[in-house]
Every structure is written in structure tokens, then in C-alpha cells.
Amino acid sequence: MKPRELLRAAESFRAADSPSAAVGTMVRRALHATRTDGLLRGAWLGHPLHPLVVTVPLGAWISSAIFDLGTRNEDAARKLVAIGLAATPPAIIAGLADYADLDARQRRIGTLHAVTNTVATAVFAASYLVRRQGKHREGATLGLLALAVVSAGGALGGHLSYAQGAGVRRWPEATGSSPRIAGEKS
């Protein structure tokens, strides 16, 4: 089965419907029409905040793998795993704000995306803990496993955004005009 077919099949994961609807309702109740809602959903930015903030943990974790495999700088790799873990809560919170607006089919993918990334984060946490115990090789192995899992989570997130159109909103331009390309005459 091709990856695209797997992602399409995941849209039919109805076991996620009841818990995902409950989470969506809870998030909507907590955030509806608050300043925090607009902040977390990126109204001020012109697009959802979640894709922007996930770059910090992902960048840290990818960089840790480079240190593990390349320069073998154990201290830098461990610190980067820690930075990724510390940067994860804002990504989760921004993702939950977007999750509240999903339809049932999108929530199925969103739920799988969240669960997959939660597993990856737990494995990164285990990687950090064994690195702290001086077991760098085991920590590096766990880190690479977690990177594979978070990549699957990213594929689900990409499917959610690009194939299903979740989070795609057309924000009105502040000036009412379209953006100009550098050097373009008005």
C-alpha cells in the first residue's frame, strides 16, 4: 500500500470519532471568542500558528540526530533533545486550538497526528533520560526511532493540511489590497 493510500485509509478511522469530538468540544469551550483563541490560531499572523511553532522542536530533534550521527557531540545532542522537549507544549497548545475547528473526517487524521506525535515525544523523553544516565548510544537509538515516529506524525499533519485543507483560511488583508512582489510597479 502506498503512503497516500494509507493516509486516505486513516480518514475512515471511526474509533477516534467519539473521543476526538469530546476533545474538540472541550477546546472550543475553553477558547471560543477569547483573545487566546485568535493568538493560538494565528489570526494576527494571517495563518495558523501551529506549523510555525513545530519547527522549533523538530529542528532541535533533527539537529540532535546530526550530532549523534555526524560529530558525535553527545552533550550537544542531549541538550538539543531537551530543547525539543521544552518547545513541544506550545506546539501542542497551538495544534489543539486548530483541532477545535476540524470536521469529523479531519479530526480522525488530527487525532492520529496527535497520538503519533505524543508517542514520538515520549520516546524523545526516554532518549533524554537515558542520555542523562550516560547511555548515549541507547539515547541516540531512541532519538532516531522517535524521529521516525515524528516523521509519520508530520505526514499525517501534512495530509490534514494539504490533502484535507484543514487550517486553510483566507484572512482579509489589513489594507484591502493584495501583496506586492518586490520590484513590482503599482
JSON list of N, CA and C in Angstrom, two decimals, residues 40 49-58 84-98 114:
[
{"chain": "A", "resi": 40, "resn": "LEU", "atom": "N", "xyz": [-3.56, 31.86, 19.39]},
{"chain": "A", "resi": 40, "resn": "LEU", "atom": "CA", "xyz": [-3.12, 30.49, 19.12]},
{"chain": "A", "resi": 40, "resn": "LEU", "atom": "C", "xyz": [-3.44, 30.03, 17.71]},
{"chain": "A", "resi": 49, "resn": "LEU", "atom": "N", "xyz": [-0.81, 29.20, 13.64]},
{"chain": "A", "resi": 49, "resn": "LEU", "atom": "CA", "xyz": [0.46, 29.30, 14.35]},
{"chain": "A", "resi": 49, "resn": "LEU", "atom": "C", "xyz": [1.17, 27.94, 14.47]},
{"chain": "A", "resi": 50, "resn": "HIS", "atom": "N", "xyz": [0.40, 26.87, 14.54]},
{"chain": "A", "resi": 50, "resn": "HIS", "atom": "CA", "xyz": [0.97, 25.53, 14.78]},
{"chain": "A", "resi": 50, "resn": "HIS", "atom": "C", "xyz": [2.11, 25.16, 13.82]},
{"chain": "A", "resi": 51, "resn": "PRO", "atom": "N", "xyz": [1.96, 25.34, 12.49]},
{"chain": "A", "resi": 51, "resn": "PRO", "atom": "CA", "xyz": [3.06, 24.96, 11.61]},
{"chain": "A", "resi": 51, "resn": "PRO", "atom": "C", "xyz": [4.35, 25.75, 11.88]},
{"chain": "A", "resi": 52, "resn": "LEU", "atom": "N", "xyz": [4.22, 26.95, 12.37]},
{"chain": "A", "resi": 52, "resn": "LEU", "atom": "CA", "xyz": [5.39, 27.75, 12.68]},
{"chain": "A", "resi": 52, "resn": "LEU", "atom": "C", "xyz": [6.09, 27.25, 13.95]},
{"chain": "A", "resi": 53, "resn": "VAL", "atom": "N", "xyz": [5.33, 27.01, 15.00]},
{"chain": "A", "resi": 53, "resn": "VAL", "atom": "CA", "xyz": [5.96, 26.65, 16.27]},
{"chain": "A", "resi": 53, "resn": "VAL", "atom": "C", "xyz": [6.48, 25.22, 16.30]},
{"chain": "A", "resi": 54, "resn": "VAL", "atom": "N", "xyz": [5.98, 24.33, 15.44]},
{"chain": "A", "resi": 54, "resn": "VAL", "atom": "CA", "xyz": [6.51, 22.97, 15.42]},
{"chain": "A", "resi": 54, "resn": "VAL", "atom": "C", "xyz": [7.93, 22.92, 14.88]},
{"chain": "A", "resi": 55, "resn": "THR", "atom": "N", "xyz": [8.35, 23.98, 14.20]},
{"chain": "A", "resi": 55, "resn": "THR", "atom": "CA", "xyz": [9.71, 23.97, 13.66]},
{"chain": "A", "resi": 55, "resn": "THR", "atom": "C", "xyz": [10.78, 23.97, 14.75]},
{"chain": "A", "resi": 56, "resn": "VAL", "atom": "N", "xyz": [10.46, 24.49, 15.92]},
{"chain": "A", "resi": 56, "resn": "VAL", "atom": "CA", "xyz": [11.46, 24.53, 17.00]},
{"chain": "A", "resi": 56, "resn": "VAL", "atom": "C", "xyz": [11.77, 23.13, 17.53]},
{"chain": "A", "resi": 57, "resn": "PRO", "atom": "N", "xyz": [10.77, 22.35, 18.00]},
{"chain": "A", "resi": 57, "resn": "PRO", "atom": "CA", "xyz": [11.13, 21.01, 18.45]},
{"chain": "A", "resi": 57, "resn": "PRO", "atom": "C", "xyz": [11.68, 20.14, 17.31]},
{"chain": "A", "resi": 58, "resn": "LEU", "atom": "N", "xyz": [11.09, 20.24, 16.13]},
{"chain": "A", "resi": 58, "resn": "LEU", "atom": "CA", "xyz": [11.58, 19.42, 15.03]},
{"chain": "A", "resi": 58, "resn": "LEU", "atom": "C", "xyz": [13.01, 19.78, 14.66]},
{"chain": "A", "resi": 84, "resn": "GLY", "atom": "N", "xyz": [14.05, 20.46, 22.33]},
{"chain": "A", "resi": 84, "resn": "GLY", "atom": "CA", "xyz": [12.87, 19.99, 21.61]},
{"chain": "A", "resi": 84, "resn": "GLY", "atom": "C", "xyz": [11.72, 19.65, 22.54]},
{"chain": "A", "resi": 85, "resn": "LEU", "atom": "N", "xyz": [12.05, 18.99, 23.65]},
{"chain": "A", "resi": 85, "resn": "LEU", "atom": "CA", "xyz": [11.01, 18.65, 24.63]},
{"chain": "A", "resi": 85, "resn": "LEU", "atom": "C", "xyz": [10.41, 19.91, 25.26]},
{"chain": "A", "resi": 86, "resn": "ALA", "atom": "N", "xyz": [11.25, 20.88, 25.58]},
{"chain": "A", "resi": 86, "resn": "ALA", "atom": "CA", "xyz": [10.75, 22.13, 26.18]},
{"chain": "A", "resi": 86, "resn": "ALA", "atom": "C", "xyz": [9.89, 22.93, 25.21]},
{"chain": "A", "resi": 87, "resn": "ALA", "atom": "N", "xyz": [10.17, 22.80, 23.92]},
{"chain": "A", "resi": 87, "resn": "ALA", "atom": "CA", "xyz": [9.43, 23.56, 22.91]},
{"chain": "A", "resi": 87, "resn": "ALA", "atom": "C", "xyz": [8.16, 22.85, 22.44]},
{"chain": "A", "resi": 88, "resn": "THR", "atom": "N", "xyz": [7.93, 21.65, 22.92]},
{"chain": "A", "resi": 88, "resn": "THR", "atom": "CA", "xyz": [6.76, 20.88, 22.48]},
{"chain": "A", "resi": 88, "resn": "THR", "atom": "C", "xyz": [5.43, 21.42, 23.01]},
{"chain": "A", "resi": 89, "resn": "PRO", "atom": "N", "xyz": [5.30, 21.82, 24.28]},
{"chain": "A", "resi": 89, "resn": "PRO", "atom": "CA", "xyz": [3.99, 22.30, 24.75]},
{"chain": "A", "resi": 89, "resn": "PRO", "atom": "C", "xyz": [3.37, 23.43, 23.93]},
{"chain": "A", "resi": 90, "resn": "PRO", "atom": "N", "xyz": [4.12, 24.46, 23.51]},
{"chain": "A", "resi": 90, "resn": "PRO", "atom": "CA", "xyz": [3.47, 25.48, 22.68]},
{"chain": "A", "resi": 90, "resn": "PRO", "atom": "C", "xyz": [2.94, 24.92, 21.36]},
{"chain": "A", "resi": 91, "resn": "ALA", "atom": "N", "xyz": [3.65, 23.95, 20.78]},
{"chain": "A", "resi": 91, "resn": "ALA", "atom": "CA", "xyz": [3.18, 23.34, 19.54]},
{"chain": "A", "resi": 91, "resn": "ALA", "atom": "C", "xyz": [1.89, 22.55, 19.78]},
{"chain": "A", "resi": 92, "resn": "ILE", "atom": "N", "xyz": [1.83, 21.85, 20.90]},
{"chain": "A", "resi": 92, "resn": "ILE", "atom": "CA", "xyz": [0.63, 21.09, 21.24]},
{"chain": "A", "resi": 92, "resn": "ILE", "atom": "C", "xyz": [-0.56, 22.02, 21.45]},
{"chain": "A", "resi": 93, "resn": "ILE", "atom": "N", "xyz": [-0.35, 23.09, 22.19]},
{"chain": "A", "resi": 93, "resn": "ILE", "atom": "CA", "xyz": [-1.44, 24.02, 22.50]},
{"chain": "A", "resi": 93, "resn": "ILE", "atom": "C", "xyz": [-1.95, 24.70, 21.23]},
{"chain": "A", "resi": 94, "resn": "ALA", "atom": "N", "xyz": [-1.04, 25.13, 20.36]},
{"chain": "A", "resi": 94, "resn": "ALA", "atom": "CA", "xyz": [-1.47, 25.74, 19.10]},
{"chain": "A", "resi": 94, "resn": "ALA", "atom": "C", "xyz": [-2.19, 24.72, 18.22]},
{"chain": "A", "resi": 95, "resn": "GLY", "atom": "N", "xyz": [-1.73, 23.49, 18.23]},
{"chain": "A", "resi": 95, "resn": "GLY", "atom": "CA", "xyz": [-2.40, 22.43, 17.47]},
{"chain": "A", "resi": 95, "resn": "GLY", "atom": "C", "xyz": [-3.80, 22.16, 17.98]},
{"chain": "A", "resi": 96, "resn": "LEU", "atom": "N", "xyz": [-3.96, 22.16, 19.29]},
{"chain": "A", "resi": 96, "resn": "LEU", "atom": "CA", "xyz": [-5.30, 21.95, 19.88]},
{"chain": "A", "resi": 96, "resn": "LEU", "atom": "C", "xyz": [-6.26, 23.07, 19.48]},
{"chain": "A", "resi": 97, "resn": "ALA", "atom": "N", "xyz": [-5.77, 24.30, 19.42]},
{"chain": "A", "resi": 97, "resn": "ALA", "atom": "CA", "xyz": [-6.63, 25.41, 19.01]},
{"chain": "A", "resi": 97, "resn": "ALA", "atom": "C", "xyz": [-7.14, 25.19, 17.59]},
{"chain": "A", "resi": 98, "resn": "ASP", "atom": "N", "xyz": [-6.28, 24.69, 16.70]},
{"chain": "A", "resi": 98, "resn": "ASP", "atom": "CA", "xyz": [-6.71, 24.38, 15.33]},
{"chain": "A", "resi": 98, "resn": "ASP", "atom": "C", "xyz": [-7.64, 23.17, 15.30]},
{"chain": "A", "resi": 114, "resn": "ALA", "atom": "N", "xyz": [-1.94, 13.64, 16.50]},
{"chain": "A", "resi": 114, "resn": "ALA", "atom": "CA", "xyz": [-1.63, 13.95, 17.90]},
{"chain": "A", "resi": 114, "resn": "ALA", "atom": "C", "xyz": [-1.10, 12.73, 18.64]}
]
